[in-house]
Every structure is written in C-alpha cells, then in structure tokens.
C-alpha cells in the first residue's frame, strides 16, 4: 500500500518523483565526496591567490603555469568547470571531455560576437556623443557584458570566479534552508555571467578601487562579488517562487532571470486591479491579431529597433561630415567598406544584429554545458531544491499577456526616452544630458514578464498598466546609473544591463556605492547583504510556512496566510478524495 501511495504521489507531482529517485540513487558517500571536492577547489583557489601575492618562486610557478595560462583565460576556465562538474556526476570521461570542448568553443564564439558588437557600436557611440556633447548608452545585457569585459582587461577572468563562488554560496544557502529560508538555486548560466559582470564592475571600479596590490584586490572582489551575487540569486529567485506557482499552475519551478524582484512586484501590484466580488478578465480571453506575433521573433524585432536607433545615429554622423572618421574607427569590422554609404548604414546595422545572434549562440552553447553540470551537482547535493530557470520558460502560460506586456512596456520605454531627451537636450537640465536607448532584450523580456505576472493577479488592465509604468521607470533608472556609475568614464559609457532589477534596486545600490569613499563602500556591502537576508526571512514560499521573524513583525499578514493555508489544504484534500472516488468507480 505504501509503495502504491508513493507511486501515485510521483505521478501527481513529477518533480517529487525526480527528487525521490535522486534520494534513492545518491549514496551518502557520493554527497560527501562532492562537498569535499568543492571545498578542495575553493581552498586551492585561495592558496593560489595568496601564493601570487608572496612574490617568491611559488609566485612564478603558479602565475606563469596555472594562473596566466589557465585560470586567467575565461574559455579554458569554463571548460575546466564543465569537466569537473561532469566528472563529479560520474559521467563517462569522453562525455566530460566533449562537454569541456563545447564549453570552450561556446565562450570563444561569444568573444567573437562581442568583438564585432563593440567594434561597430563603440566608435559610433563615442563619435555621436562627441558631436552631441553627451553620452549615448544602449540598454542591452550583451553590450553591457562586452563593455565590462573590455574595461577589466586582463582581470576579466574574475567574472568567471565570481559565478563559481556565487553558485557555491547559493547552494550553501539552500543547504541551510531551515535557517536561511532559501529554497531556490539559480542555474541560468548566461544570466549569471551578465549579472556577475555588473557586480564585479561595481567592486572593481568603486568599492575596492583604492587597494594598491592587484592580487589582494582581485581576491577581495571575487569573494565579495560572489557572496553578494549568490545572495541575490538565492533570495530573489526564492521571492519569485510563490507568484510563479500562480502563473504556472504549480509547476514547481521559479524564475532565475533579470527581473526576479520585478515579477514579484508586478504580481502584487496587479492585485490592485482585482476588485472584490468581480471576476478578473485575463488577457488570454481577449482577441489578438496574428500580425502582432511577429514581435516574438528576436531577429526581426532587434533589426527594427536597431535600424531606428542606429539609423538616427548614422545619419546624424553623416550630416555632420564625420562619416570618414567613423569608418576609420570601425576599421575591419565594416564588411561593407567599399559600398555606398546607405548600403553601409544598413550593412552595419545588420552586422550588429548578427553579432548579437553570434554572441547569444555562443552563450547558449557554453551555458548549456554549465547548466547540465550545475543542475546535476546541485540535484545530488540538495534534493528538493527548486530551480530558477530563464523567464522565457514561463511565457507559454500566457502568450497574449506576454505580447500585451511587451507592447505596453515598449510604449513606456519610448515615452521615457522622449522625456529624457526633452529634459536634457531641450530644457538643458545637466543630469539628463544623456541619450538612453532600450535594446530588444530589456524591452521584450521585461515587458513580457511583468505583463504575464500582472495579468495572473489583475487581468488585462494590470497587464497593460504595470509594464507601461515599469518601461518608464527603467529609462530613468538607467540615467541614474550613467550619471553615477558611469561618471568615471571607465564603464557604462556604451551599454548597461537595463532590465528591471538592474535599473531599480541595483541602480540604487550602484549609485550609493559609487558615490561614497572606498572604505565606506566596503562597510555598506554588509548592509546590502543584511537587506537581502531580511528579504529572505520575510518571504513565504508556501502558505502557512513563515519564518519566525516574519511571524513576529507581521502578525496580521501571518493570520491571513494561515487562513489561506487552511483553505488550500482543504481544497487539496477534496481534490484527492474526488480523484480517489473516481478511481474506485472505474
């Protein structure tokens, strides 16, 4: 009977079946071996960093052999991480080596796309900014990542180390879930690299900028960035868990993307549109013309947006007589060099679109291997943890809401851009003397995600209103980033991440840390970490299971939460009884 009941539960909840099999197939000695291996890797890394600092023969051996030729090369480092992950899972050596090769090639493809992207956009942005007397910044995750990689130079490998430390810390938080209240592991690799690059840039150019010894500086940056980003991944994917269950009909996953705070806020803000006693009309019940579906196509929408954006910039440069200077700056990246200037204009735009596609293909390639490695390790280490996936994984739960949200967010973006231009270029208000352009990724994924989650709680009105407001806010958040973090002229001059969490919460963190002395910034890191921990303690992933601190501070909310838990338990029991009766009759 017990076995029958277990099978029934596994069928009702497939994710539970996977967890049961993981528990059954994973001996305790395997878990211990994996933990010890991870600890040895971490200790080896720390010893290497300390050895580099000493300046003796150990320094020379480690730096020349291990660091300079292996660990400081991001593509090789990615390959090693993938190889270790597969070997720890007990994969065959040829599968592990094949995964390593794919990881290395994927990262090299990403670098090729990145070089073309910056090779065309950087000279254009710099020249246009010089002509207009202001900065032009594109909100795009890959442009931001690429610019930060260039700015870090030989220190670029610290981003990879940060991802590794961040993931390890995220797993540790979940392992201690009874204390931390964190149950989600973020495994969206390309997103993790993009986010880590921004956090590393904040640490490198602001918080730890006054540390003279480069080795010590990099070690502190890796540890601080890894812990902070690991907290963000664990805490905010955990925050998005409950709303995601409402959107996905309790699919069991959560979101590990760029707007984890955003989807939580959109879902709760959407409740304001749900009037008591009245049924909320979902966007899915509205009629949508088939023509709008073309905006789901990444290449089409990117090409249209970039034609408008770059077209204005190219034509302005041409009218100002600086076209030859621009072509000299672009150099060999211009594959239409001997053609008419109009064809060159279109050609350069499509080079940027193609570079983005190449870059994303490379990212997907090495990230696919990383994810297999990460998921396997985390699944064996901590059965029962929920996994934070790409936001696109939730879009199938509301296709119309996704489209409405995207269109509403895009309108908000364009109005925000227009207002910033008006305030900066016409009213001549100095703080707004920057031109912000929103790329396809933040425009589509933010609008679509916030629309989907707002629709789940507030219907089509919330689906249109909340992404529109968010689209407006994103532009002004980007202005804050450029005028604070970008004021040094070292980073955020060409691009910035630009999605909701990074133009709201992280924009404020960046503005504060870039505006205070380095020593004060180091102290404020503890405040940010405590803020994240408090959010984790106040988060309820399941009704009726709140942490003690939330029970103490929010007694009224807890009472409602417990009432909801009782209702859900009764509904679940009634559903189970109905199903059992149906089976007995058949």
XYZ file of C-alpha atoms in Angstrom:
586
model
C 0.000 0.000 0.000
C 2.813 2.372 0.902
C 4.526 1.709 -2.431
C 1.258 2.311 -4.308
C 0.757 5.615 -2.492
C 4.315 6.684 -3.295
C 3.819 5.904 -6.987
C 0.572 7.875 -7.009
C 2.292 10.900 -5.462
C 5.073 10.680 -8.022
C 2.534 10.658 -10.847
C 0.630 13.597 -9.396
C 3.849 15.548 -8.874
C 6.537 14.565 -11.401
C 9.106 16.826 -9.736
C 8.587 14.874 -6.496
C 9.307 11.674 -8.381
C 12.614 13.082 -9.623
C 13.528 14.101 -6.067
C 12.657 10.626 -4.734
C 14.835 8.993 -7.391
C 17.711 11.360 -6.636
C 17.477 10.491 -2.948
C 17.382 6.796 -3.785
C 20.263 6.863 -6.267
C 22.645 9.106 -4.324
C 24.600 7.351 -1.547
C 25.836 9.459 1.337
C 29.493 8.886 0.396
C 28.864 10.471 -3.027
C 27.453 13.615 -1.410
C 30.418 13.782 0.980
C 32.869 13.313 -1.915
C 31.261 16.137 -3.896
C 31.283 18.503 -0.914
C 34.944 17.682 -0.172
C 35.864 18.180 -3.853
C 34.182 21.585 -3.944
C 35.916 22.569 -0.700
C 39.308 21.464 -2.069
C 38.744 23.506 -5.249
C 37.836 26.586 -3.204
C 40.832 26.174 -0.864
C 43.161 25.637 -3.846
C 41.886 28.856 -5.382
C 42.529 30.808 -2.161
C 46.027 29.286 -1.802
C 46.827 30.208 -5.403
C 45.760 33.815 -4.821
C 47.844 34.026 -1.634
C 50.817 32.464 -3.412
C 50.641 35.069 -6.157
C 50.778 37.769 -3.520
C 54.018 36.481 -1.942
C 56.421 37.207 -4.794
C 58.718 34.141 -4.450
C 59.357 31.106 -6.662
C 55.870 29.826 -5.789
C 54.514 33.031 -7.293
C 56.409 32.461 -10.554
C 55.362 28.830 -10.890
C 51.702 29.430 -10.043
C 51.380 32.636 -12.043
C 53.146 31.523 -15.212
C 51.893 27.930 -15.324
C 48.491 27.890 -13.642
C 47.103 31.414 -13.488
C 48.422 33.195 -16.568
C 47.948 30.265 -18.948
C 44.892 28.528 -17.482
C 42.829 30.283 -14.828
C 43.151 33.767 -16.352
C 41.766 32.541 -19.704
C 37.941 32.569 -19.358
C 37.283 29.995 -22.096
C 39.720 27.498 -20.531
C 38.311 28.172 -17.065
C 34.759 27.487 -18.322
C 35.946 24.234 -19.883
C 37.596 23.123 -16.622
C 34.442 23.889 -14.615
C 32.307 21.861 -17.055
C 34.814 18.980 -16.989
C 34.876 18.883 -13.169
C 31.077 19.087 -12.979
C 30.602 16.127 -15.319
C 33.278 14.041 -13.585
C 31.712 14.729 -10.173
C 28.418 13.412 -11.565
C 30.105 10.182 -12.642
C 29.795 10.852 -16.394
C 31.990 8.887 -18.803
C 35.332 10.601 -19.478
C 34.542 11.110 -23.178
C 31.230 12.833 -22.320
C 33.069 15.055 -19.838
C 35.757 15.962 -22.397
C 33.132 16.605 -25.103
C 31.292 18.921 -22.703
C 34.554 20.729 -21.934
C 35.241 21.262 -25.667
C 31.727 22.631 -26.207
C 32.144 24.973 -23.241
C 35.461 26.316 -24.571
C 34.157 26.744 -28.144
C 30.957 28.390 -26.912
C 32.863 31.009 -24.934
C 35.192 31.702 -27.894
C 32.148 32.168 -30.163
C 30.746 34.600 -27.583
C 34.018 36.566 -27.684
C 33.906 36.727 -31.500
C 30.365 38.143 -31.400
C 31.372 40.508 -28.607
C 34.324 41.894 -30.581
C 32.118 42.709 -33.611
C 29.427 44.216 -31.387
C 31.830 46.579 -29.618
C 33.902 47.108 -32.774
C 30.923 48.701 -34.554
C 28.969 50.257 -31.682
C 31.811 51.783 -29.625
C 33.186 54.136 -32.355
C 29.617 55.167 -33.268
C 28.579 55.868 -29.663
C 31.780 57.779 -28.872
C 31.652 59.888 -32.047
C 27.929 60.645 -31.720
C 28.405 61.582 -28.069
C 31.229 63.928 -29.081
C 29.056 65.585 -31.742
C 26.073 65.949 -29.396
C 28.120 66.809 -26.326
C 26.565 63.900 -24.375
C 26.652 60.112 -23.827
C 24.630 57.573 -25.799
C 24.000 54.378 -23.818
C 22.264 51.250 -25.133
C 20.366 49.179 -22.569
C 21.355 45.669 -23.578
C 22.739 42.818 -21.467
C 25.293 41.638 -24.014
C 26.530 45.146 -24.839
C 26.966 45.759 -21.105
C 28.763 42.439 -20.586
C 31.021 43.107 -23.568
C 31.936 46.628 -22.401
C 32.769 45.424 -18.883
C 34.941 42.613 -20.298
C 36.880 45.213 -22.305
C 37.182 47.561 -19.312
C 38.515 44.834 -16.986
C 41.209 43.828 -19.471
C 43.472 41.111 -18.058
C 41.298 40.918 -14.916
C 38.270 39.690 -16.892
C 38.568 36.119 -15.555
C 37.392 37.290 -12.114
C 33.853 37.284 -13.550
C 34.074 33.502 -14.028
C 35.394 33.051 -10.485
C 32.548 35.200 -9.181
C 29.976 32.984 -10.910
C 31.616 29.907 -9.358
C 31.718 31.379 -5.831
C 28.187 32.780 -6.265
C 26.779 29.400 -7.280
C 28.565 27.662 -4.382
C 27.157 30.241 -1.952
C 23.668 29.872 -3.451
C 23.887 26.093 -2.926
C 25.092 26.666 0.652
C 22.087 28.927 1.344
C 19.739 26.191 0.122
C 21.590 23.523 2.106
C 20.906 25.648 5.211
C 17.314 26.383 4.166
C 15.905 25.771 7.646
C 17.899 28.820 8.778
C 18.147 30.924 5.607
C 14.626 30.217 4.224
C 16.197 30.000 0.733
C 14.998 27.047 -1.361
C 15.928 28.077 -4.918
C 19.095 27.504 -6.926
C 19.716 29.794 -9.883
C 21.102 27.909 -12.906
C 20.571 30.341 -15.811
C 24.259 30.490 -16.725
C 24.352 33.316 -19.307
C 22.218 35.478 -16.996
C 24.571 34.654 -14.118
C 27.567 35.849 -16.131
C 25.831 39.066 -17.208
C 24.796 39.888 -13.651
C 28.169 38.940 -12.179
C 29.915 41.236 -14.664
C 27.948 44.247 -13.365
C 28.612 43.382 -9.706
C 32.314 42.802 -10.431
C 32.476 46.175 -12.218
C 30.952 47.905 -9.172
C 33.511 46.250 -6.892
C 36.496 46.770 -9.218
C 35.947 50.402 -10.159
C 34.389 51.715 -6.930
C 34.331 49.638 -3.736
C 37.881 48.198 -3.866
C 39.455 50.777 -6.196
C 41.896 52.101 -3.552
C 43.589 48.752 -2.862
C 47.061 49.015 -4.408
C 48.011 45.325 -4.537
C 46.238 43.902 -7.587
C 46.227 40.284 -6.338
C 44.673 41.226 -2.997
C 42.198 43.476 -4.779
C 41.068 40.706 -7.136
C 40.740 38.164 -4.322
C 38.542 40.531 -2.281
C 36.459 41.389 -5.353
C 35.837 37.712 -6.144
C 34.816 36.857 -2.581
C 32.640 39.974 -2.059
C 31.026 39.767 -5.516
C 30.471 36.012 -5.233
C 28.758 36.240 -1.848
C 26.625 39.236 -2.863
C 25.504 37.813 -6.201
C 24.938 34.375 -4.612
C 22.640 36.034 -2.074
C 20.789 37.844 -4.863
C 20.289 34.630 -6.868
C 19.064 32.607 -3.917
C 16.941 35.239 -2.173
C 15.195 36.772 -5.180
C 14.545 33.561 -7.125
C 13.022 32.396 -3.834
C 10.945 35.612 -3.716
C 9.617 34.897 -7.220
C 8.639 31.305 -6.332
C 5.100 31.884 -4.980
C 3.970 34.216 -7.834
C 5.462 31.768 -10.346
C 3.304 28.955 -8.935
C 0.223 31.124 -9.549
C 1.314 31.837 -13.125
C 2.363 28.260 -13.946
C -0.367 26.345 -12.078
C 2.122 24.990 -9.515
C 4.710 23.725 -11.985
C 7.334 23.663 -9.210
C 9.999 25.889 -10.803
C 10.867 29.523 -10.149
C 12.463 32.347 -12.141
C 16.216 32.965 -12.262
C 16.348 35.958 -14.571
C 16.929 39.725 -14.576
C 13.566 40.750 -13.087
C 13.002 38.451 -10.109
C 12.093 41.418 -7.904
C 10.141 42.803 -10.862
C 7.843 39.796 -11.338
C 7.140 39.670 -7.592
C 6.286 43.396 -7.587
C 4.182 43.082 -10.777
C 2.157 40.198 -9.347
C 1.415 42.022 -6.084
C 0.746 45.357 -7.833
C -1.671 43.527 -10.136
C -3.862 42.714 -7.147
C -4.882 46.386 -7.022
C -6.767 45.816 -10.294
C -8.736 42.887 -8.875
C -11.952 44.383 -7.477
C -13.731 42.485 -4.717
C -16.703 40.485 -5.897
C -15.831 40.944 -9.588
C -14.192 38.421 -11.859
C -10.810 39.474 -13.245
C -10.752 39.245 -17.039
C -7.491 37.718 -18.204
C -5.634 38.997 -21.262
C -5.855 35.433 -22.592
C -9.605 35.943 -23.143
C -9.023 38.955 -25.419
C -8.744 38.636 -29.186
C -5.259 39.312 -30.611
C -4.457 39.784 -34.296
C -1.976 37.271 -35.681
C 0.235 40.049 -37.080
C 1.390 41.035 -33.601
C 3.025 37.629 -33.116
C 5.895 38.664 -35.382
C 7.239 40.745 -32.474
C 8.093 37.461 -30.735
C 10.829 36.992 -33.359
C 14.119 38.086 -31.821
C 15.939 38.845 -35.093
C 13.028 40.773 -36.641
C 12.433 42.949 -33.581
C 16.162 43.506 -32.975
C 16.643 44.557 -36.605
C 13.703 47.004 -36.498
C 14.788 48.578 -33.198
C 18.445 48.826 -34.219
C 17.558 50.227 -37.656
C 15.662 53.041 -35.939
C 18.319 53.549 -33.258
C 21.494 53.237 -35.340
C 19.834 54.816 -38.369
C 19.352 58.084 -36.473
C 22.945 57.975 -35.206
C 24.482 57.110 -38.586
C 22.508 59.796 -40.440
C 23.450 62.401 -37.812
C 27.142 61.491 -38.174
C 26.803 61.657 -41.978
C 25.130 65.099 -41.896
C 27.819 66.392 -39.517
C 30.504 65.339 -42.013
C 32.159 62.821 -39.679
C 31.434 59.708 -41.747
C 35.089 59.081 -42.775
C 36.164 59.380 -39.116
C 33.511 56.833 -38.132
C 34.595 54.333 -40.804
C 38.219 54.705 -39.696
C 37.186 53.945 -36.112
C 35.178 50.863 -37.138
C 38.027 49.613 -39.342
C 37.949 45.940 -40.322
C 34.607 45.325 -38.609
C 32.901 47.108 -41.537
C 32.212 44.309 -44.031
C 30.640 46.805 -46.479
C 33.636 49.154 -46.646
C 33.676 49.909 -50.408
C 29.894 50.203 -50.842
C 27.596 53.244 -50.987
C 27.073 54.900 -47.583
C 23.360 53.976 -47.495
C 24.200 50.303 -48.045
C 26.947 50.635 -45.427
C 24.383 52.046 -42.980
C 22.085 49.040 -43.439
C 25.050 46.676 -43.511
C 26.491 47.957 -40.228
C 23.095 47.635 -38.539
C 22.797 44.017 -39.649
C 26.392 43.354 -38.558
C 25.331 44.432 -35.053
C 22.200 42.222 -35.240
C 24.303 39.292 -36.494
C 26.936 39.918 -33.791
C 24.203 39.751 -31.151
C 22.983 36.440 -32.592
C 26.523 35.013 -32.690
C 27.128 36.208 -29.147
C 23.884 34.659 -27.886
C 24.592 31.407 -29.757
C 27.997 31.170 -28.082
C 26.475 31.984 -24.694
C 23.783 29.322 -25.127
C 26.411 26.798 -26.193
C 28.712 27.092 -23.184
C 25.836 27.773 -20.788
C 24.057 24.567 -21.858
C 27.086 22.595 -20.687
C 27.395 24.629 -17.487
C 23.721 24.112 -16.672
C 23.945 20.337 -17.095
C 26.963 20.383 -14.820
C 25.399 22.719 -12.225
C 21.965 21.048 -12.136
C 23.446 17.597 -11.724
C 25.706 18.642 -8.852
C 23.055 20.710 -7.048
C 20.437 17.970 -7.529
C 22.689 15.404 -5.869
C 23.815 17.775 -3.137
C 20.395 19.173 -2.232
C 17.403 17.118 -3.387
C 14.192 19.097 -3.046
C 15.531 22.492 -4.081
C 13.535 24.422 -6.684
C 15.427 25.534 -9.778
C 15.463 29.114 -11.101
C 15.028 28.997 -14.890
C 15.015 31.534 -17.727
C 11.934 33.804 -17.728
C 11.119 32.558 -21.240
C 10.212 29.223 -19.643
C 7.077 30.839 -18.195
C 5.875 32.528 -21.401
C 3.874 29.513 -22.571
C 1.470 30.098 -19.644
C 0.109 33.300 -21.188
C 1.000 34.090 -24.800
C -1.393 37.044 -25.133
C -0.313 38.513 -21.796
C 3.294 38.272 -22.993
C 2.519 40.197 -26.195
C 0.373 42.855 -24.466
C 3.017 43.307 -21.779
C 5.773 43.700 -24.363
C 3.843 46.331 -26.356
C 2.843 48.283 -23.219
C 6.411 48.180 -21.895
C 7.789 49.341 -25.257
C 5.451 52.365 -25.260
C 6.620 53.193 -21.730
C 10.252 52.876 -22.864
C 9.770 55.211 -25.839
C 7.922 57.834 -23.786
C 10.649 57.662 -21.134
C 13.368 58.096 -23.767
C 11.499 61.059 -25.275
C 11.127 62.750 -21.893
C 14.832 62.288 -21.061
C 15.804 63.803 -24.443
C 13.384 66.694 -23.847
C 14.754 67.395 -20.359
C 18.401 67.011 -21.371
C 18.653 68.402 -24.896
C 15.822 70.970 -24.929
C 15.446 72.051 -21.295
C 19.237 71.619 -20.902
C 18.999 70.024 -17.440
C 22.513 68.690 -16.908
C 21.611 65.443 -15.111
C 19.524 64.344 -18.131
C 22.215 65.124 -20.713
C 22.433 61.505 -21.801
C 20.625 59.627 -24.563
C 19.224 56.266 -23.415
C 18.226 53.674 -25.991
C 16.441 50.452 -24.974
C 17.510 47.285 -26.769
C 15.329 44.318 -27.666
C 16.245 42.182 -24.632
C 15.118 44.569 -21.853
C 12.218 45.870 -23.940
C 10.805 42.425 -24.698
C 11.710 40.332 -21.663
C 10.833 42.956 -19.047
C 7.552 43.983 -20.646
C 6.544 40.396 -21.410
C 7.459 39.067 -17.950
C 5.834 41.860 -15.955
C 2.729 41.685 -18.149
C 2.423 37.929 -17.609
C 2.694 38.165 -13.815
C 0.474 41.250 -13.532
C -2.169 39.506 -15.650
C -2.146 36.489 -13.294
C -3.374 38.626 -10.396
C -5.057 41.648 -12.012
C -6.158 40.693 -15.517
C -5.650 42.555 -18.783
C -5.800 46.047 -17.244
C -2.886 45.232 -14.938
C -1.151 43.523 -17.870
C -1.148 46.809 -19.824
C -0.626 49.287 -16.978
C 2.215 47.776 -14.944
C 4.662 47.069 -17.826
C 3.974 50.589 -19.155
C 4.931 52.166 -15.806
C 7.931 49.835 -15.481
C 9.095 50.736 -19.007
C 9.088 54.379 -17.985
C 10.959 53.690 -14.720
C 13.656 51.616 -16.464
C 14.792 54.588 -18.573
C 15.159 56.903 -15.576
C 16.914 54.161 -13.602
C 19.423 53.911 -16.446
C 20.003 57.685 -16.258
C 20.836 57.258 -12.558
C 23.364 54.519 -13.418
C 25.076 56.552 -16.150
C 25.284 59.732 -14.064
C 26.742 57.909 -11.031
C 28.471 54.664 -12.004
C 29.283 55.951 -15.485
C 30.686 59.265 -14.264
C 34.263 57.900 -14.158
C 34.238 57.302 -17.911
C 35.511 53.724 -17.421
C 32.252 51.742 -17.589
C 28.578 52.157 -18.568
C 29.535 54.532 -21.400
C 28.232 52.296 -24.194
C 25.820 49.872 -22.567
C 24.192 48.746 -19.345
C 22.212 45.660 -18.288
C 18.969 47.651 -18.449
C 16.438 45.137 -17.082
C 14.083 45.844 -14.193
C 16.053 44.661 -11.147
C 19.210 46.322 -12.501
C 17.618 49.706 -13.202
C 15.784 49.838 -9.870
C 17.283 48.064 -6.841
C 20.768 47.523 -8.280
C 20.798 51.041 -9.781
C 20.278 52.462 -6.282
C 22.984 50.178 -4.831
C 25.359 51.226 -7.629
C 24.563 54.924 -7.167
C 25.315 54.733 -3.431
C 28.485 52.613 -3.681
C 29.916 54.769 -6.483
C 29.269 57.999 -4.570
C 30.981 57.184 -1.249
C 34.654 56.651 -0.313
C 36.012 53.152 -0.900
C 36.232 52.321 2.833
C 32.602 53.363 3.388
C 31.555 51.280 0.379
C 33.142 48.170 1.917
C 31.096 48.721 5.075
C 27.908 49.262 3.075
C 28.334 45.838 1.456
C 27.383 44.312 4.811
C 24.251 46.491 4.882
C 23.245 45.278 1.393
C 23.864 41.652 2.410
C 21.768 42.076 5.583
C 18.993 43.665 3.490
C 18.952 40.609 1.204
C 18.938 38.236 4.203
C 15.996 40.124 5.741
C 14.043 39.771 2.481
C 14.677 36.010 2.591
C 13.369 35.840 6.159
C 10.227 37.783 5.205
C 9.488 35.599 2.156
C 6.818 32.903 2.382
C 7.224 30.306 -0.352
C 4.271 28.214 0.848
C 1.172 29.404 2.769
C 1.436 28.626 6.471
C 5.242 28.275 6.459
C 6.614 31.667 7.510
C 9.919 32.246 9.306
C 9.879 33.336 12.994
C 10.992 36.907 12.223
C 8.027 37.403 9.878
C 5.645 35.915 12.430
C 6.975 38.399 14.981
C 6.814 41.535 12.805
C 3.773 40.905 10.591
C 1.169 39.174 12.746
C -1.807 40.424 10.677
C -0.329 39.088 7.431
C 0.533 35.795 9.103
C -3.093 35.328 10.196
C -4.313 35.768 6.598
C -1.537 33.486 5.413
C -2.586 30.726 7.809
C -6.232 31.088 6.754
C -5.143 30.707 3.130
C -3.071 27.646 4.051
C -6.128 26.055 5.706
C -8.273 26.755 2.609
C -5.639 25.310 0.268
C -5.216 22.205 2.436
C -8.989 21.638 2.429
C -9.164 22.135 -1.343
C -6.242 19.746 -1.863
C -7.870 17.099 0.327
C -11.198 17.468 -1.501
C -9.418 17.121 -4.849
C -7.579 13.987 -3.654
C -10.818 12.433 -2.363
C -12.633 13.186 -5.634
C -9.812 11.606 -7.605
C -9.813 8.523 -5.360
C -13.606 8.135 -5.714
C -13.276 8.370 -9.485
C -10.589 5.659 -9.478
C -12.717 3.393 -7.246
C -15.709 3.742 -9.590
C -13.607 2.882 -12.617
